[in-house]
């Protein structure tokens, strides 16, 4: 036997099966080789030890480890020369090293070095969730768990790229084939094996990564605006009487419906305090007055904050803490008082507001308590989101913040339930890691952290279409965490219920049409009625040449047009707030539809497009009521109605370096692009966002 532990180099993709005895390695290596029509390298030790037993009835000992390593290396190198694109190795030197250490508490330095140096494109760590099969050369089934952990730790310690395979034989084979195919694509894209494992572990498909890289390299086509949606041209205008009637219609029908309120609430409040963070970073209390800083920076926001400080709902708590820390607080100069107030507000040692989620911050001061947005959403939900004495409230949160949400809810839930005579069921979900997107540098190369790992960023609020897709309700209200109001829930509820009334009324008509088509007894006149309904009530444009189509094709078109999730969106008059608005948009298939569009989706270098954007009369306050079930009461797969070409490319900073990342189509933008869409003007009273802390000074957030 050739005494050489050097591994032959090749472009062949080498995959090693790795794990304790009787975990299906040999079977899987043979199956994979058969699937890919290539060679596999069997376990040299088996033949070697069988021969030793047959000759002298001696079993394996520490002196066999190095000869086994030599034989395994030679066997693998021989198989490599006849392999077709892939080589599947039933075992490898790292297995021999682990066995040597486990059974003999020793590993020959030559074997140890070679085991670490031998490289494979991937290790499949075979789980112990399969039955033990006895044979003459195997040890016992006892202690498999401990041995498995030793194997796993050896892969980690030696920084080997591995994925664990569990399940029955069929599942393992199918999983291994899928992973091998994806690994091949990842290699073609220039990713290393460790990169691939990092991507796979996050649950992101290579196809998604490839698509993201294409978007980042080629850019994303801008949305083509046709005209703004305006009153009577895409936006419904209702009288107060109309609102009252629609709300009453909803109340009359809601007993048979499951209702739910969905609140995206995972973001930290950092942007709320941006100007205060800048102040703390740039101001030197020993060498400048606050007034001089305000004049130098033209920082009117800071001036407003300081003048109105006592009106903030958190003023008393911070003031009390300051007096605890500074017994002679009253004797301090005003600049020092104001500086320390801001420092305590943001310091991680004290209130740390900028790093907390908006939902748990003090927003409103009442006679007997200070209310957070979470509390206001609970009250709101009982006003318009309850049916049969039950209401359901769902928050998307960061996993790290859920305890804080639960703490607040546990402290107030009983009080809200007693006052509203409604049982409130609260649930949570997190933004799925599989919706994160890859960051790149300005040359579109994958960006890496200091340890060489790929950097991923959250995919934006569009990722929450996945969370919405998992919920089970007939009517879902969507509202942002910071859009709450001080003590005016009844007025707000009227408009929210009216939107739901419009939704339910439209659904009843849609469902009746779809059931009629199901019965196969629909005539030309009825199809014409559906066509008018689609055009006038749902803003759906007929395909070119619709009138000339045969009846069968007309039915197919209107059926497809109607059988979709639906959203009724409140729109407020545009008062210059940053954000999206309602527009008529030219789609990729040349049809025109109603969409909510952000300015970043528009080509502002095109004068005509910039003018259409500027002419918008209304603004999207994120005030949606959605229907996500079909006429058979089955849930739609919402992921089928996303326009995947309408995401965003954003530039960010990571550790002082500029990076680019792809953000998914926004939740109420491209993620709902192919929904049925109705826009309704609602009063400004329904829109009270808190984008900066100073917004808490507006009348809607102050006691009257």
XYZ file of C-alpha atoms in Angstrom:
704
model
C 0.000 0.000 0.000
C 1.201 3.476 -0.867
C 1.998 5.300 2.387
C 0.796 8.724 1.404
C -1.779 10.908 3.181
C -1.792 13.626 0.521
C -5.216 14.289 -0.947
C -5.303 14.595 -4.746
C -6.654 17.963 -5.954
C -9.442 18.124 -8.522
C -12.346 20.259 -9.784
C -14.652 17.378 -8.813
C -17.135 18.326 -6.058
C -16.337 16.069 -3.096
C -18.977 15.333 -0.480
C -18.114 13.364 2.644
C -20.595 11.301 4.643
C -19.748 11.801 8.292
C -21.196 10.373 11.478
C -21.237 7.505 13.991
C -21.667 3.856 13.065
C -24.970 2.641 11.635
C -26.305 6.020 10.546
C -26.812 5.164 6.873
C -23.614 6.606 5.388
C -22.843 3.722 3.041
C -26.407 3.433 1.771
C -26.588 7.158 1.100
C -23.187 7.305 -0.626
C -24.271 4.517 -3.004
C -27.658 6.164 -3.684
C -26.127 9.559 -4.399
C -23.514 8.054 -6.698
C -26.291 6.210 -8.525
C -28.382 9.378 -8.852
C -25.494 11.442 -10.246
C -24.035 8.531 -12.267
C -20.642 8.872 -10.665
C -18.200 7.038 -8.378
C -18.256 6.696 -4.615
C -15.417 5.905 -2.233
C -16.277 3.061 0.191
C -14.897 2.638 3.695
C -11.403 1.121 3.505
C -11.439 0.196 7.221
C -14.250 -2.315 6.744
C -12.291 -4.491 4.271
C -9.026 -4.003 6.184
C -10.473 -5.024 9.567
C -12.449 -7.943 8.120
C -9.236 -9.284 6.616
C -7.429 -8.842 9.938
C -10.173 -10.750 11.762
C -10.282 -13.527 9.162
C -6.503 -14.004 9.340
C -5.870 -13.780 13.071
C -9.185 -13.195 14.888
C -7.837 -9.822 16.075
C -9.970 -6.717 16.350
C -9.094 -3.100 15.669
C -6.488 -1.375 17.867
C -4.695 1.966 17.884
C -1.942 0.699 15.590
C -4.517 0.183 12.812
C -5.440 3.859 12.629
C -2.557 5.015 10.437
C -2.739 2.081 7.938
C -6.494 2.713 7.644
C -5.775 6.393 6.949
C -3.246 5.493 4.228
C -5.659 3.046 2.627
C -8.598 5.461 2.769
C -6.576 8.251 1.155
C -5.353 5.962 -1.651
C -8.871 4.636 -2.270
C -10.368 8.125 -2.391
C -7.667 9.359 -4.786
C -8.284 6.380 -7.095
C -12.043 7.005 -7.156
C -11.476 10.703 -7.775
C -9.786 9.941 -11.103
C -12.914 8.148 -12.421
C -15.579 10.391 -10.829
C -18.089 12.331 -12.944
C -18.484 15.874 -11.535
C -19.106 14.527 -7.996
C -17.410 12.085 -5.632
C -19.334 10.804 -2.593
C -17.096 9.500 0.190
C -18.579 6.968 2.604
C -15.977 8.081 5.166
C -12.820 10.228 5.461
C -9.793 10.799 7.660
C -11.687 13.024 10.091
C -13.877 10.004 10.959
C -10.722 7.962 11.586
C -9.293 10.755 13.750
C -12.500 10.952 15.842
C -12.592 7.161 16.356
C -8.906 7.144 17.327
C -9.500 9.856 19.932
C -12.776 8.387 21.257
C -11.648 4.760 21.551
C -7.909 5.084 22.215
C -7.625 8.597 23.627
C -4.804 9.159 21.125
C -4.391 10.260 17.507
C -1.167 9.861 15.552
C 0.155 13.366 14.657
C 0.377 12.403 10.962
C -3.304 11.360 10.939
C -4.331 14.389 12.975
C -2.614 16.794 10.549
C -3.941 15.081 7.409
C -7.513 14.895 8.784
C -7.505 18.641 9.347
C -5.974 19.375 5.944
C -8.207 17.135 3.821
C -10.897 19.284 2.252
C -14.407 18.458 1.071
C -16.936 20.761 -0.497
C -19.479 19.604 2.063
C -19.908 17.145 4.933
C -23.262 15.456 5.451
C -23.466 14.756 9.193
C -25.737 11.705 9.459
C -28.094 11.863 12.433
C -28.689 8.978 14.854
C -32.492 9.042 14.332
C -32.299 5.738 12.392
C -32.367 2.235 13.941
C -29.082 0.635 14.971
C -28.099 -2.288 12.729
C -25.729 -4.841 14.229
C -22.839 -6.389 12.320
C -19.543 -8.110 13.253
C -17.402 -4.979 12.990
C -19.642 -2.576 14.878
C -19.518 -1.529 18.479
C -22.748 -1.320 20.528
C -25.767 0.961 20.159
C -25.159 2.432 23.630
C -23.728 5.921 23.829
C -24.680 6.925 20.274
C -25.817 10.367 21.446
C -22.445 11.123 23.010
C -20.545 9.835 19.979
C -22.755 11.907 17.646
C -21.978 15.067 19.656
C -18.240 14.302 19.433
C -18.537 13.962 15.643
C -20.490 17.205 15.370
C -18.049 19.101 17.588
C -15.097 17.883 15.510
C -16.655 19.466 12.406
C -17.190 22.714 14.291
C -13.700 22.747 15.814
C -12.078 22.067 12.433
C -14.273 24.703 10.701
C -15.642 22.186 8.205
C -18.750 23.055 6.134
C -21.486 20.637 7.226
C -25.243 20.107 7.137
C -27.037 17.551 9.306
C -29.213 14.979 7.542
C -32.127 13.562 9.545
C -35.235 11.528 8.786
C -35.853 8.255 7.022
C -33.826 6.936 4.090
C -36.056 8.466 1.400
C -36.157 11.888 3.056
C -32.378 11.915 3.546
C -31.748 11.053 -0.092
C -34.134 13.717 -1.413
C -32.702 16.325 0.962
C -29.124 15.421 0.057
C -29.866 15.658 -3.694
C -31.520 19.063 -3.256
C -28.595 20.339 -1.159
C -26.014 18.976 -3.611
C -27.765 20.702 -6.530
C -27.890 23.982 -4.593
C -24.241 23.665 -3.549
C -23.316 23.302 -7.224
C -25.210 26.491 -8.119
C -23.612 28.333 -5.190
C -20.140 27.298 -6.372
C -20.970 28.537 -9.876
C -21.915 31.901 -8.352
C -18.520 32.084 -6.645
C -19.586 31.238 -3.086
C -17.451 29.030 -0.862
C -18.765 25.939 0.890
C -18.877 27.812 4.206
C -20.858 30.593 2.487
C -23.284 27.996 1.191
C -23.811 26.488 4.644
C -24.412 29.978 6.062
C -27.021 30.670 3.345
C -28.643 27.248 3.759
C -28.821 27.549 7.549
C -30.768 30.800 7.196
C -33.309 28.985 5.025
C -32.587 31.124 1.942
C -32.634 29.393 -1.430
C -29.750 29.869 -3.853
C -32.322 30.964 -6.477
C -33.296 33.848 -4.171
C -29.664 34.828 -3.653
C -29.062 34.706 -7.423
C -32.124 36.911 -8.049
C -31.005 39.401 -5.393
C -27.529 39.642 -6.955
C -29.106 40.234 -10.370
C -31.232 43.055 -8.944
C -28.196 44.597 -7.230
C -26.048 44.353 -10.372
C -28.657 45.413 -12.935
C -30.869 47.683 -10.853
C -34.641 47.413 -10.483
C -36.988 48.733 -13.112
C -38.744 51.841 -11.903
C -42.518 51.886 -11.537
C -44.191 53.616 -14.477
C -46.769 56.090 -13.176
C -49.715 56.883 -15.457
C -51.427 59.439 -13.216
C -52.163 60.022 -9.542
C -55.259 58.335 -8.129
C -57.590 61.189 -7.152
C -61.126 61.575 -5.842
C -63.617 59.924 -8.228
C -60.655 58.645 -10.284
C -59.414 55.722 -8.228
C -60.301 57.069 -4.775
C -63.805 56.734 -3.362
C -65.305 59.805 -1.683
C -67.839 59.014 1.044
C -70.096 61.342 3.034
C -70.320 61.052 6.817
C -73.662 59.298 6.337
C -72.009 56.817 3.958
C -69.341 56.047 6.565
C -71.976 55.471 9.243
C -73.970 53.157 6.927
C -70.903 51.116 5.901
C -69.826 50.773 9.554
C -73.345 49.624 10.509
C -73.272 47.085 7.654
C -69.994 45.706 9.018
C -71.411 45.491 12.563
C -74.440 43.616 11.206
C -72.258 41.050 9.400
C -69.224 40.598 11.639
C -70.676 37.878 13.906
C -70.034 35.276 11.224
C -66.457 36.477 10.598
C -63.090 35.882 12.250
C -61.482 39.305 12.726
C -57.849 40.121 13.426
C -55.744 43.243 13.777
C -52.188 43.002 12.400
C -49.608 45.484 13.707
C -46.033 45.571 12.314
C -44.076 46.489 15.440
C -40.586 45.040 15.192
C -38.516 48.167 14.557
C -36.516 50.041 17.196
C -37.355 53.703 17.798
C -33.915 54.960 16.717
C -35.218 57.350 14.016
C -37.618 58.957 16.489
C -34.630 60.360 18.368
C -32.240 60.967 15.469
C -31.767 64.692 16.137
C -31.206 64.065 19.873
C -28.618 61.339 19.140
C -26.803 63.781 16.823
C -26.918 66.421 19.575
C -25.312 64.115 22.153
C -22.623 63.071 19.658
C -21.720 66.598 18.537
C -22.385 68.874 21.529
C -19.705 69.706 24.101
C -21.342 71.019 27.288
C -18.034 72.446 28.508
C -17.321 74.591 25.442
C -20.685 75.603 23.936
C -24.174 76.658 24.968
C -27.186 74.715 23.707
C -28.463 77.900 22.070
C -25.181 78.285 20.175
C -25.438 74.650 19.036
C -29.020 75.208 17.817
C -27.956 78.290 15.850
C -24.861 76.586 14.469
C -26.778 73.502 13.328
C -30.042 75.350 12.544
C -31.648 72.623 14.661
C -35.215 73.806 15.153
C -36.275 70.301 16.253
C -34.015 70.470 19.297
C -35.339 73.916 20.134
C -38.963 72.674 20.002
C -38.076 69.618 22.108
C -36.483 71.694 24.882
C -39.186 74.397 24.980
C -41.997 71.821 25.198
C -40.128 69.276 27.336
C -42.684 69.215 30.154
C -45.475 68.231 27.749
C -43.883 64.883 26.893
C -45.520 61.890 28.591
C -42.129 60.666 29.821
C -41.072 64.008 31.347
C -41.983 63.232 34.951
C -40.268 59.817 35.019
C -37.001 61.229 33.689
C -37.219 64.339 35.864
C -37.720 62.122 38.932
C -34.656 60.021 38.011
C -32.529 63.122 37.479
C -33.417 64.397 40.957
C -32.447 61.019 42.430
C -29.058 61.135 40.715
C -28.426 64.864 41.285
C -29.594 65.919 44.791
C -28.871 69.572 43.885
C -30.557 69.331 40.465
C -32.521 72.593 40.920
C -29.259 74.489 41.384
C -27.909 73.413 37.977
C -27.896 75.830 35.054
C -30.676 75.247 32.487
C -28.214 74.011 29.842
C -27.004 71.290 32.226
C -30.572 70.333 33.178
C -31.574 70.005 29.519
C -28.387 68.202 28.533
C -28.728 65.614 31.299
C -32.418 65.167 30.540
C -31.585 64.190 26.937
C -28.647 62.059 28.102
C -30.828 60.099 30.563
C -33.547 59.698 27.923
C -31.135 57.949 25.541
C -28.433 56.454 27.774
C -28.343 52.660 27.922
C -27.728 53.011 31.678
C -31.055 54.757 32.143
C -34.056 54.932 29.777
C -32.380 53.888 26.482
C -35.446 54.936 24.443
C -33.716 54.953 21.029
C -32.890 51.248 21.307
C -36.337 50.162 22.438
C -39.249 49.263 20.148
C -41.708 52.115 19.584
C -44.540 49.997 20.942
C -43.310 50.109 24.549
C -42.505 53.847 24.752
C -44.698 56.302 26.677
C -46.900 58.036 24.075
C -49.912 59.484 25.897
C -50.480 60.972 29.331
C -53.866 60.342 30.946
C -55.151 61.440 34.351
C -54.300 58.109 35.972
C -51.665 56.532 33.733
C -49.132 56.868 30.924
C -50.142 54.812 27.851
C -47.863 53.084 25.347
C -48.867 52.384 21.716
C -49.409 48.749 22.733
C -52.102 49.797 25.207
C -53.760 52.090 22.652
C -53.825 49.253 20.090
C -55.502 46.966 22.624
C -58.255 49.514 23.213
C -58.602 50.195 19.472
C -58.852 46.506 18.716
C -61.756 46.107 21.140
C -63.556 49.025 19.451
C -63.515 47.839 15.853
C -61.843 44.420 15.717
C -64.141 42.439 17.991
C -66.781 39.860 17.138
C -68.848 37.772 19.550
C -67.023 39.271 22.518
C -63.596 38.257 21.164
C -60.840 40.268 19.518
C -57.517 39.079 18.114
C -54.416 41.272 17.997
C -51.195 40.149 16.293
C -47.864 41.949 16.674
C -44.803 41.269 14.538
C -41.916 41.846 16.923
C -38.194 41.281 17.263
C -37.650 38.120 19.257
C -35.500 40.074 21.717
C -38.383 42.474 22.440
C -41.260 40.047 22.918
C -40.819 39.892 26.708
C -41.212 43.672 26.920
C -44.429 43.528 24.878
C -45.783 40.720 27.033
C -44.920 42.544 30.238
C -46.958 45.595 29.213
C -49.863 43.526 27.890
C -50.000 41.384 31.038
C -50.184 44.527 33.165
C -53.096 46.160 31.300
C -55.002 43.406 29.506
C -57.476 42.673 32.318
C -58.303 46.373 32.663
C -58.902 46.805 28.914
C -60.999 43.618 28.765
C -63.153 44.727 31.691
C -63.756 48.195 30.251
C -64.446 46.938 26.715
C -66.324 43.750 27.708
C -64.121 41.977 25.144
C -61.651 39.109 25.540
C -58.437 40.105 23.781
C -56.228 37.351 22.358
C -52.694 38.546 21.606
C -50.260 36.655 19.383
C -46.779 37.365 18.040
C -44.541 36.455 15.134
C -40.997 37.338 14.082
C -39.642 38.387 10.735
C -38.390 35.126 9.236
C -34.591 34.908 8.803
C -35.215 33.307 5.410
C -36.499 36.701 4.182
C -33.183 38.432 4.990
C -31.234 39.619 1.960
C -27.546 39.572 1.087
C -25.511 42.767 1.468
C -22.930 43.684 -1.185
C -20.213 46.325 -1.482
C -20.375 49.120 -4.041
C -18.845 46.777 -6.635
C -21.703 44.284 -6.054
C -19.426 41.737 -4.407
C -20.857 39.979 -1.316
C -20.009 42.036 1.766
C -18.345 40.226 4.659
C -17.838 40.999 8.331
C -14.478 40.972 10.134
C -14.653 37.175 10.464
C -15.235 36.675 6.738
C -18.907 35.776 7.147
C -21.510 36.981 4.666
C -23.611 39.890 5.942
C -27.395 39.692 5.693
C -29.918 42.443 6.358
C -33.627 42.241 7.200
C -35.622 42.322 3.959
C -37.805 45.292 5.012
C -41.491 45.298 5.940
C -42.268 43.432 2.713
C -40.960 40.331 4.500
C -44.081 40.462 6.667
C -46.237 39.175 3.797
C -44.916 35.799 5.029
C -46.254 36.526 8.534
C -49.584 37.696 7.143
C -49.770 34.553 5.030
C -49.721 32.366 8.150
C -52.681 34.063 9.839
C -56.201 32.700 9.769
C -59.001 35.296 9.651
C -61.644 36.486 7.197
C -61.020 40.198 7.848
C -57.609 41.580 8.834
C -57.053 45.200 9.871
C -53.506 46.493 9.309
C -52.195 49.540 11.120
C -48.702 50.752 12.038
C -47.572 50.618 15.660
C -47.083 54.401 15.962
C -50.397 55.458 14.383
C -52.460 55.763 17.553
C -54.458 58.625 19.027
C -55.076 60.076 22.471
C -58.546 59.133 23.705
C -60.601 59.251 20.498
C -61.114 55.584 19.711
C -64.812 55.839 18.943
C -64.296 58.341 16.108
C -61.395 56.353 14.705
C -63.358 53.114 14.909
C -66.150 54.524 12.734
C -63.817 54.932 9.742
C -62.035 51.640 10.320
C -65.336 49.753 10.499
C -66.572 51.575 7.400
C -63.551 50.341 5.422
C -64.315 46.833 6.677
C -67.976 47.297 5.652
C -66.885 48.191 2.113
C -64.625 45.115 2.054
C -67.335 42.732 3.272
C -69.897 44.168 0.814
C -67.500 43.751 -2.110
C -66.586 40.232 -0.998
C -70.233 39.182 -0.831
C -70.702 40.286 -4.441
C -67.409 38.736 -5.590
C -68.216 35.420 -3.900
C -71.700 35.303 -5.428
C -70.210 35.793 -8.918
C -67.547 33.104 -8.363
C -70.142 30.611 -7.100
C -72.306 31.379 -10.137
C -69.372 30.605 -12.439
C -68.749 27.385 -10.504
C -72.226 26.195 -11.495
C -71.368 26.483 -15.215
C -74.685 28.157 -15.969
C -73.527 31.712 -16.623
C -74.568 33.601 -19.763
C -73.199 36.518 -21.774
C -75.415 39.070 -20.008
C -74.226 37.947 -16.566
C -70.601 38.112 -17.694
C -71.235 41.678 -18.853
C -72.574 42.488 -15.364
C -69.381 41.068 -13.828
C -67.289 43.084 -16.250
C -69.039 46.335 -15.206
C -68.543 45.416 -11.527
C -64.819 44.762 -12.095
C -64.302 48.045 -13.914
C -66.423 50.347 -11.746
C -66.079 48.863 -8.262
C -62.685 47.138 -8.354
C -60.780 49.327 -10.850
C -59.801 46.298 -12.947
C -58.929 46.967 -16.583
C -60.180 44.406 -19.108
C -57.579 42.800 -21.325
C -57.272 44.095 -24.885
C -59.885 42.574 -27.177
C -62.063 41.338 -24.299
C -65.285 42.026 -26.245
C -64.174 39.771 -29.107
C -63.385 36.803 -26.845
C -65.500 33.663 -26.839
C -67.780 33.372 -23.793
C -65.584 30.621 -22.319
C -62.500 32.867 -22.416
C -64.407 35.837 -21.013
C -65.492 33.663 -18.081
C -61.901 32.511 -17.560
C -60.667 36.125 -17.513
C -63.267 37.489 -15.056
C -62.924 34.424 -12.835
C -59.160 34.964 -12.571
C -59.660 38.697 -12.017
C -62.112 38.157 -9.135
C -60.478 35.205 -7.365
C -57.808 37.165 -5.481
C -57.134 38.593 -2.036
C -58.654 42.045 -1.590
C -57.600 45.184 0.277
C -59.545 48.341 1.032
C -57.087 51.121 1.831
C -57.812 54.392 3.582
C -56.108 57.395 1.981
C -55.643 60.823 3.557
C -55.068 64.171 1.870
C -51.396 64.714 1.081
C -49.840 67.140 3.555
C -46.237 66.529 2.586
C -45.518 63.510 4.796
C -42.723 61.262 3.448
C -44.020 57.951 2.172
C -46.136 56.306 -0.495
C -49.279 57.393 -2.251
C -52.034 56.038 -4.518
C -51.345 55.979 -8.275
C -52.510 54.445 -11.517
C -49.549 52.377 -12.696
C -48.588 50.766 -16.012
C -47.899 47.064 -15.325
C -45.394 44.815 -17.058
C -48.209 43.303 -19.161
C -49.170 46.838 -20.277
C -52.402 46.911 -18.233
C -53.089 49.720 -15.760
C -53.865 49.113 -12.080
C -54.123 50.944 -8.771
C -50.986 50.695 -6.632
C -49.417 52.311 -3.573
C -46.056 53.685 -4.736
C -43.078 55.095 -2.806
C -41.003 57.922 -4.280
C -37.952 55.617 -4.335
C -39.783 53.427 -6.880
C -40.122 56.328 -9.337
C -37.569 57.602 -11.863
C -37.215 61.157 -10.561
C -34.839 62.021 -13.432
C -37.804 61.700 -15.780
C -39.571 65.090 -15.637
C -42.953 63.613 -16.549
C -42.730 60.910 -13.854
C -41.515 63.425 -11.273
C -44.468 65.701 -12.106
C -47.028 62.889 -11.750
C -45.509 62.043 -8.362
C -45.644 65.691 -7.283
C -49.278 65.998 -8.411
C -50.440 63.313 -5.962
C -53.369 64.572 -3.909
C -53.388 61.760 -1.342
C -51.043 59.856 0.932
C -50.967 56.244 2.167
C -51.321 56.223 5.972
C -51.126 52.397 6.178
C -54.791 51.992 7.009
C -55.777 48.709 5.379
C -58.553 46.181 5.761
C -57.807 42.904 3.982
C -59.626 39.760 2.905
C -57.221 36.836 2.516
C -59.684 33.959 1.969
C -61.479 32.855 -1.183
C -65.166 32.157 -1.765
C -64.713 28.595 -0.458
C -63.304 30.012 2.789
C -59.831 28.712 1.887
C -56.769 30.868 2.524
C -55.055 32.358 -0.505
C -51.320 31.788 -0.786
C -50.426 35.479 -0.587
C -46.918 34.821 -1.934
C -48.504 34.093 -5.329
C -49.727 37.705 -5.606
C -46.412 39.511 -5.048
C -44.723 41.503 -7.811
C -41.173 40.314 -7.185
C -39.744 42.930 -9.559
C -40.855 45.845 -7.384
C -38.345 45.700 -4.546
C -35.912 48.424 -3.524
C -32.135 48.830 -3.556
C -30.949 50.667 -0.452
C -27.550 52.032 0.510
C -26.557 51.615 4.149
C -23.513 51.857 6.360
C -21.920 48.863 8.079
C -18.936 49.432 10.373
C -18.161 52.653 8.516
C -18.301 51.021 5.068
C -20.912 51.700 2.392
C -22.986 48.671 1.464
C -25.948 48.005 -0.780
C -28.814 45.662 -0.110
C -32.038 44.562 -1.737
C -35.286 45.155 0.139
C -38.292 43.028 -0.679
C -41.380 44.535 -2.328
C -43.060 46.579 0.436
C -45.926 45.009 2.378
C -48.513 47.430 0.984
C -46.543 48.112 -2.222
C -45.313 45.280 -4.428
C -46.158 42.553 -1.907
C -49.860 43.285 -2.567
C -49.456 44.369 -6.192
C -51.737 41.683 -7.593
C -54.514 42.008 -5.010
C -57.899 43.544 -5.738
C -57.483 47.136 -4.577
C -59.945 49.832 -3.499
C -58.861 53.259 -2.223
C -61.144 55.326 0.050
C -60.544 58.844 1.343
C -60.550 58.918 5.149
C -60.226 61.988 7.403
C -56.823 63.152 8.632
C -57.903 62.334 12.192
C -57.172 58.673 11.374
C -53.512 59.397 10.623
C -51.334 60.351 13.595
C -47.885 58.820 13.077
C -44.978 59.443 15.434
C -41.989 59.633 13.123
C -39.996 61.915 15.455
C -40.406 62.376 19.189
C -41.714 65.912 18.573
C -44.793 64.443 16.860
C -45.949 63.561 20.387
C -46.530 67.295 20.871
C -49.250 67.384 18.182
C -52.846 67.808 19.439
C -53.786 64.198 18.560
C -51.241 62.973 21.131
C -51.879 65.501 23.881
C -54.664 65.488 26.487
C -57.336 68.084 25.863
